Amino acid sequence: MDAHRVMVIGVGSIGERHLRCFNATGRADLSFCEPNETLRRTIADRYRVARCYAGLDQAMDDRSNRFDVGVIAAPAPLHIPMATQLVRAGVHVFIEKPLSTGLDGIQELEDLINERRVAAAVAYTYRSHPALRSMKQAIDAGRFGRPVQVVSVWGQHFPKYRPAYRQIYYTSRATGGGAVQDVLTHAINAGEFLVGPVDRVMADAAHQVLEGVEVEDTVHVIARHGDVLGCYSLNQHQAPNENSITVICERGTARFELNNARWLSMTEPGGEWREEFTFSLERDDIFVNQANLFLDVVEGKAEPACTVAEGLQTLRVNLAILAAADHPSWRPVVTEKGPKA
Ligand SMILES: NC(=O)c1ccc[n+]([C@@H]2O[C@H](COP(=O)([O-])OP(=O)(O)OC[C@H]3O[C@@H](n4cnc5c(N)ncnc54)[C@H](O)[C@@H]3O)[C@@H](O)[C@H]2O)c1
């Protein structure tokens, strides 16, 4: 089969990775657009990409470069307008998370995707992770009985891994920033993948540590996935890299560890963890795998790891968490002196 002609839109942090990782599939002929001229030149030189453009309009105007796949890696408020423009032209779309920062235009995009019969997926990376997929299979097959609780613990020193955080979309919720839309959304989406959609939340979030920004960097969420109780904690400033999602079922417990690229199980009370499946620790491998999966979807050989409808569901949870965190309903602890003011 001929290579897919893939256009990456925005080659900042994740766009550059998509460019490199789609290229590594050996199934893609790449071009990209990027308004930042210095970055555009750097990336074109680094990956020897001949066709690059200042924007999506210029890319679509180039009749000598009819691409069939668009990878949208610009900031979140641009995701829906860009996807709509691409799908209208019959281009398959792989859209970075979060799907958007609000609900505008999403129904129209879904209608257009159905009408134009293009492949579309949201890049919630961990849904393509072989270890998480293997764990889901085991849970769905009933190996541990009915899931009853999800506990997700995530923490990482954001300035170490993303030193430019003060200069990018991260600084404002309106551009897709803050811990909820930036990272917690991955955990929520993975939790929904494992045990079904969240239907209600309580949340607490604050800016605690990160210098130079005011958005929340620390979050706690209590969620319900129907009958399954969920709790999600996350911060972006602790020293250890911690990243686990544990699903407690009636007859056993399954744990996904992103940083160890594996999942574990335990069924004997007080027993030992059993390593069930490990994947590569090389971060690019997760993204190459994700790119291959999306190209399989384009070729009609696979279902999207995260559909637009599933991305929309997680977006609705993001919005509910932000609203809950902004208007928390605290119950004061009553002492002999009465409730604390
Ligand atoms: N799936 C993941 O693991 C993951 C990781 C990081 C970021 N993301 C998501 O990807 C998106 C981008 O994040 P990032 O970290 O790469 O941000 P970034 O700021 O590093 O890069 C965004 C790039 O988009 C470019 N851009 C802006 N307007 C554009 C336009 N009109 N047309 C084309 N390009 C445009 C910017 O110049 C910039 O280079 C965000 O939604 C973010 O949440 C996902």
XYZ file of C-alpha atoms and ligand atoms in Angstrom:
385
model
C 0.000 0.000 0.000
C 1.212 3.566 -0.751
C 2.292 5.652 2.238
C -0.405 7.786 3.851
C 0.172 11.461 3.267
C 0.141 12.840 6.804
C 0.016 16.550 7.677
C 1.001 17.440 11.249
C -0.570 20.718 12.343
C 1.595 22.468 14.929
C 5.063 21.038 15.620
C 5.603 22.165 19.202
C 6.327 19.569 21.853
C 3.802 16.876 20.911
C 3.580 17.764 17.201
C 7.307 17.140 16.755
C 6.881 13.788 18.487
C 3.966 12.894 16.196
C 6.041 13.872 13.154
C 8.905 11.642 14.302
C 6.656 8.762 15.389
C 4.369 8.707 12.327
C 7.590 8.731 10.301
C 8.864 5.772 12.323
C 5.827 3.697 11.282
C 7.272 3.590 7.745
C 3.689 4.083 6.540
C 3.583 7.876 6.280
C 4.808 10.574 3.923
C 4.990 13.660 6.136
C 4.472 17.373 5.804
C 3.575 19.910 8.471
C 2.387 23.413 9.214
C 3.672 25.691 11.937
C 3.263 29.497 12.212
C 6.456 29.987 14.252
C 9.010 30.526 11.500
C 12.105 29.643 13.530
C 10.530 26.422 14.755
C 9.288 25.630 11.243
C 12.831 25.853 9.857
C 14.343 23.893 12.744
C 11.894 21.005 12.395
C 12.101 20.959 8.593
C 15.909 20.688 8.859
C 15.913 18.206 11.729
C 13.602 15.730 9.979
C 14.384 16.723 6.377
C 10.766 17.545 5.611
C 10.477 19.257 2.236
C 6.883 20.484 2.487
C 6.079 22.790 5.375
C 3.642 25.680 5.631
C 2.950 28.651 7.868
C -0.643 27.547 8.463
C -3.379 25.064 7.621
C -4.951 27.316 4.951
C -1.658 27.490 3.052
C -1.255 23.712 3.371
C -4.743 23.074 2.019
C -4.208 25.536 -0.835
C -1.179 23.593 -2.098
C -2.712 21.438 -4.809
C 0.550 19.551 -5.303
C 0.279 18.104 -1.768
C -3.073 16.314 -1.317
C -2.719 14.880 2.176
C -5.254 12.362 3.497
C -4.493 12.419 7.245
C -4.317 15.470 9.545
C -2.718 15.234 12.987
C -3.938 18.214 14.998
C -1.292 19.167 17.567
C -2.034 22.878 17.999
C -3.492 24.232 21.298
C -6.936 22.927 22.339
C -9.164 25.892 21.313
C -8.063 25.261 17.691
C -8.847 21.529 17.657
C -12.514 21.694 16.638
C -12.231 24.456 13.978
C -9.207 22.701 12.437
C -10.821 19.250 12.534
C -13.979 20.668 10.951
C -11.992 22.277 8.133
C -10.101 19.041 7.491
C -13.087 16.690 7.665
C -15.059 18.959 5.325
C -12.232 18.380 2.803
C -12.453 14.590 3.355
C -9.265 14.333 5.451
C -9.002 11.757 8.289
C -8.304 13.461 11.620
C -6.250 12.495 14.639
C -6.972 15.166 17.247
C -4.827 15.882 20.300
C -6.405 15.906 23.739
C -8.350 17.565 25.217
C -10.884 17.501 22.382
C -11.569 21.163 23.145
C -12.025 23.621 26.000
C -15.815 23.938 25.458
C -18.633 22.210 23.620
C -19.008 24.578 20.632
C -18.967 22.964 17.199
C -18.560 19.363 18.370
C -21.986 18.092 17.322
C -21.451 19.636 13.867
C -18.036 17.967 13.664
C -19.497 14.569 14.585
C -22.221 14.964 11.942
C -19.616 15.899 9.346
C -17.415 12.898 10.261
C -20.385 10.571 9.688
C -21.368 12.290 6.475
C -17.845 12.330 4.970
C -17.057 8.819 6.311
C -13.569 9.747 7.477
C -11.629 8.160 10.326
C -11.428 10.296 13.461
C -9.894 9.716 16.878
C -8.723 11.658 19.912
C -5.086 11.206 20.943
C -5.594 10.045 24.532
C -2.287 8.256 24.300
C -2.756 5.690 27.058
C -5.745 4.091 25.338
C -3.248 2.877 22.739
C -0.794 1.635 25.385
C -0.486 -2.147 25.011
C -0.271 -2.659 28.795
C -3.445 -0.661 29.502
C -5.242 -2.424 26.651
C -4.156 -5.805 27.999
C -5.404 -4.885 31.478
C -8.757 -3.771 30.062
C -9.113 -7.098 28.243
C -8.546 -9.009 31.491
C -11.075 -6.862 33.384
C -13.647 -7.100 30.575
C -13.175 -10.882 30.456
C -14.226 -10.968 34.124
C -10.926 -12.353 35.459
C -11.255 -10.364 38.690
C -15.031 -10.114 38.890
C -16.999 -6.890 38.969
C -14.975 -3.613 39.216
C -15.996 -1.655 42.298
C -13.357 1.077 42.720
C -10.733 2.993 40.706
C -7.806 4.760 42.394
C -5.542 6.895 40.237
C -2.364 8.501 41.614
C -0.365 10.739 39.290
C 2.465 13.140 40.050
C 5.433 14.535 38.175
C 7.765 17.545 38.323
C 6.339 19.493 35.384
C 9.132 22.137 35.194
C 11.719 19.372 34.721
C 9.874 17.796 31.790
C 8.234 20.937 30.368
C 10.512 23.881 31.205
C 8.617 26.093 28.719
C 5.333 25.740 30.643
C 5.147 29.492 31.329
C 5.280 30.284 27.591
C 2.704 27.823 26.249
C -1.029 27.071 26.388
C -0.542 25.739 29.937
C -0.787 29.220 31.550
C -4.542 29.585 31.044
C -7.571 27.321 31.217
C -8.950 29.194 28.191
C -6.096 27.831 26.056
C -6.314 24.297 27.506
C -3.987 24.848 30.480
C -4.027 23.903 34.132
C -3.605 20.457 35.627
C -7.172 19.295 34.913
C -7.217 19.823 31.157
C -3.514 19.169 30.677
C -2.872 15.928 32.561
C -5.696 14.799 34.840
C -7.820 14.375 31.716
C -5.507 11.499 30.657
C -6.198 9.677 33.934
C -9.947 10.272 33.721
C -10.033 9.090 30.114
C -8.063 5.961 31.016
C -10.415 5.324 33.969
C -13.410 5.646 31.643
C -11.730 3.221 29.227
C -11.382 0.668 32.033
C -14.683 0.922 33.900
C -17.037 3.140 31.873
C -18.057 6.799 31.770
C -17.956 9.136 34.761
C -21.419 10.479 35.562
C -20.760 12.718 38.603
C -17.835 14.385 40.324
C -16.689 16.323 43.349
C -13.416 18.189 43.066
C -10.810 20.252 44.860
C -8.012 22.007 42.987
C -5.506 24.739 43.785
C -2.386 26.422 42.594
C 0.163 25.231 45.139
C 3.712 25.390 43.786
C 4.444 26.053 40.097
C 6.119 29.433 39.661
C 4.983 31.953 37.071
C 1.437 30.603 36.588
C -1.840 30.845 38.480
C -3.694 27.805 37.118
C -4.262 24.780 39.348
C -1.268 22.435 39.656
C -2.791 20.092 42.276
C -6.136 18.303 41.970
C -8.281 15.800 43.826
C -11.395 14.367 42.230
C -13.979 11.999 43.616
C -15.907 10.478 40.746
C -18.629 7.946 40.093
C -18.477 5.700 37.050
C -22.021 4.491 37.666
C -21.697 1.993 40.543
C -17.897 2.181 40.520
C -16.349 4.631 42.999
C -13.392 6.570 41.624
C -10.734 8.801 43.102
C -8.110 10.681 41.147
C -5.232 12.643 42.664
C -2.611 14.520 40.715
C 0.080 17.135 41.104
C 2.627 18.644 38.752
C 5.424 19.455 41.182
C 6.493 16.422 43.246
C 9.930 14.875 42.745
C 8.876 11.263 42.106
C 7.310 10.230 38.821
C 4.222 8.352 39.947
C 1.607 7.236 37.581
C -0.735 4.414 38.416
C -4.355 3.483 37.921
C -5.626 0.688 40.148
C -8.927 -1.062 39.500
C -10.201 -2.938 42.520
C -12.640 -5.688 41.617
C -14.659 -8.119 43.732
C -12.112 -10.936 43.350
C -8.849 -9.193 42.551
C -6.973 -5.976 41.869
C -5.341 -4.796 38.629
C -2.827 -1.947 38.476
C -1.490 -0.076 35.428
C 1.870 1.635 35.966
C 2.691 4.043 33.176
C 6.239 4.716 34.351
C 7.038 1.015 34.400
C 5.021 0.422 31.195
C 3.303 -2.599 32.719
C 0.285 -3.921 34.538
C 0.117 -6.089 37.618
C -2.489 -8.135 39.398
C -3.074 -9.491 42.890
C -5.791 -11.922 43.898
C -4.494 -13.421 47.190
C -5.141 -11.152 50.193
C -1.751 -9.895 51.397
C -0.080 -11.700 48.460
C 2.489 -10.650 45.875
C 1.933 -8.526 42.796
C 2.063 -10.617 39.659
C 3.515 -8.878 36.593
C 1.065 -9.530 33.770
C 2.374 -7.557 30.797
C 5.205 -5.114 30.120
C 5.777 -2.849 27.161
C 8.758 -0.757 26.075
C 9.954 1.956 28.462
C 11.012 4.088 25.472
C 8.438 6.911 25.322
C 8.473 7.191 21.522
C 7.428 3.525 21.251
C 4.058 4.369 22.806
C 3.542 7.069 20.186
C 4.717 4.904 17.274
C 2.262 2.268 18.449
C -0.473 4.929 18.669
C 0.349 6.180 15.143
C 0.217 2.636 13.737
C -3.145 2.071 15.410
C -4.588 5.240 13.906
C -3.296 4.320 10.430
C -4.992 0.927 10.914
C -8.223 2.824 11.603
C -7.737 4.857 8.412
C -7.277 1.582 6.509
C -10.471 0.177 8.050
C -8.567 -2.524 9.960
C -9.188 -1.277 13.511
C -11.563 0.756 15.649
C -10.345 4.097 17.083
C -8.719 3.706 20.503
C -10.638 6.816 21.567
C -13.544 7.987 19.424
C -14.653 11.614 19.182
C -17.726 10.661 21.254
C -15.440 9.246 23.973
C -13.226 12.344 23.790
C -16.368 14.459 24.167
C -17.430 12.429 27.214
C -14.048 13.109 28.871
C -14.309 16.790 27.894
C -17.659 16.939 29.706
C -15.937 15.463 32.767
C -13.133 18.087 32.517
C -15.759 20.832 32.479
C -17.647 19.323 35.421
C -14.406 19.011 37.444
C -13.436 22.646 36.768
C -16.921 23.845 37.751
C -16.916 21.657 40.892
C -13.429 22.803 41.890
C -14.375 26.456 41.451
C -17.474 26.098 43.657
C -16.574 23.429 46.192
C -19.211 22.289 48.600
C -17.280 21.834 51.855
C -18.804 20.515 55.019
C -17.042 22.163 57.978
C -15.675 20.017 60.744
C -17.562 20.940 63.894
C -15.525 21.179 67.111
C -16.561 22.146 70.636
C -15.928 25.760 69.530
C -18.307 25.303 66.575
C -17.449 25.118 62.852
C -14.200 26.708 61.731
C -14.926 29.962 59.876
N -1.098 13.227 24.163
C -0.102 13.736 24.870
O 0.644 12.999 25.537
C 0.139 15.224 24.834
C 1.334 15.741 25.322
C 1.538 17.111 25.245
C 0.551 17.935 24.721
N -0.620 17.408 24.288
C -1.686 18.274 23.736
O -1.286 18.678 22.420
C -1.650 20.035 22.171
C -0.374 20.837 21.883
O 0.477 20.745 22.990
P 2.056 21.054 22.919
O 2.579 20.657 24.249
O 2.667 20.451 21.710
O 2.042 22.644 22.811
P 3.156 23.581 22.174
O 2.824 24.965 22.594
O 4.520 23.036 22.474
O 2.922 23.415 20.609
C 1.784 23.892 19.939
C 2.241 24.325 18.572
O 1.090 24.691 17.806
C 1.477 25.810 17.008
N 0.296 26.534 16.531
C -0.370 27.548 17.138
N -1.343 28.000 16.337
C -1.307 27.244 15.199
C -2.041 27.251 13.988
N -3.041 28.119 13.795
N -1.713 26.358 13.033
C -0.704 25.470 13.220
N 0.045 25.438 14.357
C -0.263 26.310 15.329
C 2.333 26.650 17.937
O 3.137 27.582 17.234
C 3.151 25.572 18.637
O 4.372 25.310 17.975
C -2.428 20.490 23.403
O -3.789 20.280 23.205
C -1.903 19.556 24.503
O -2.844 19.358 25.558
C -0.820 16.072 24.321
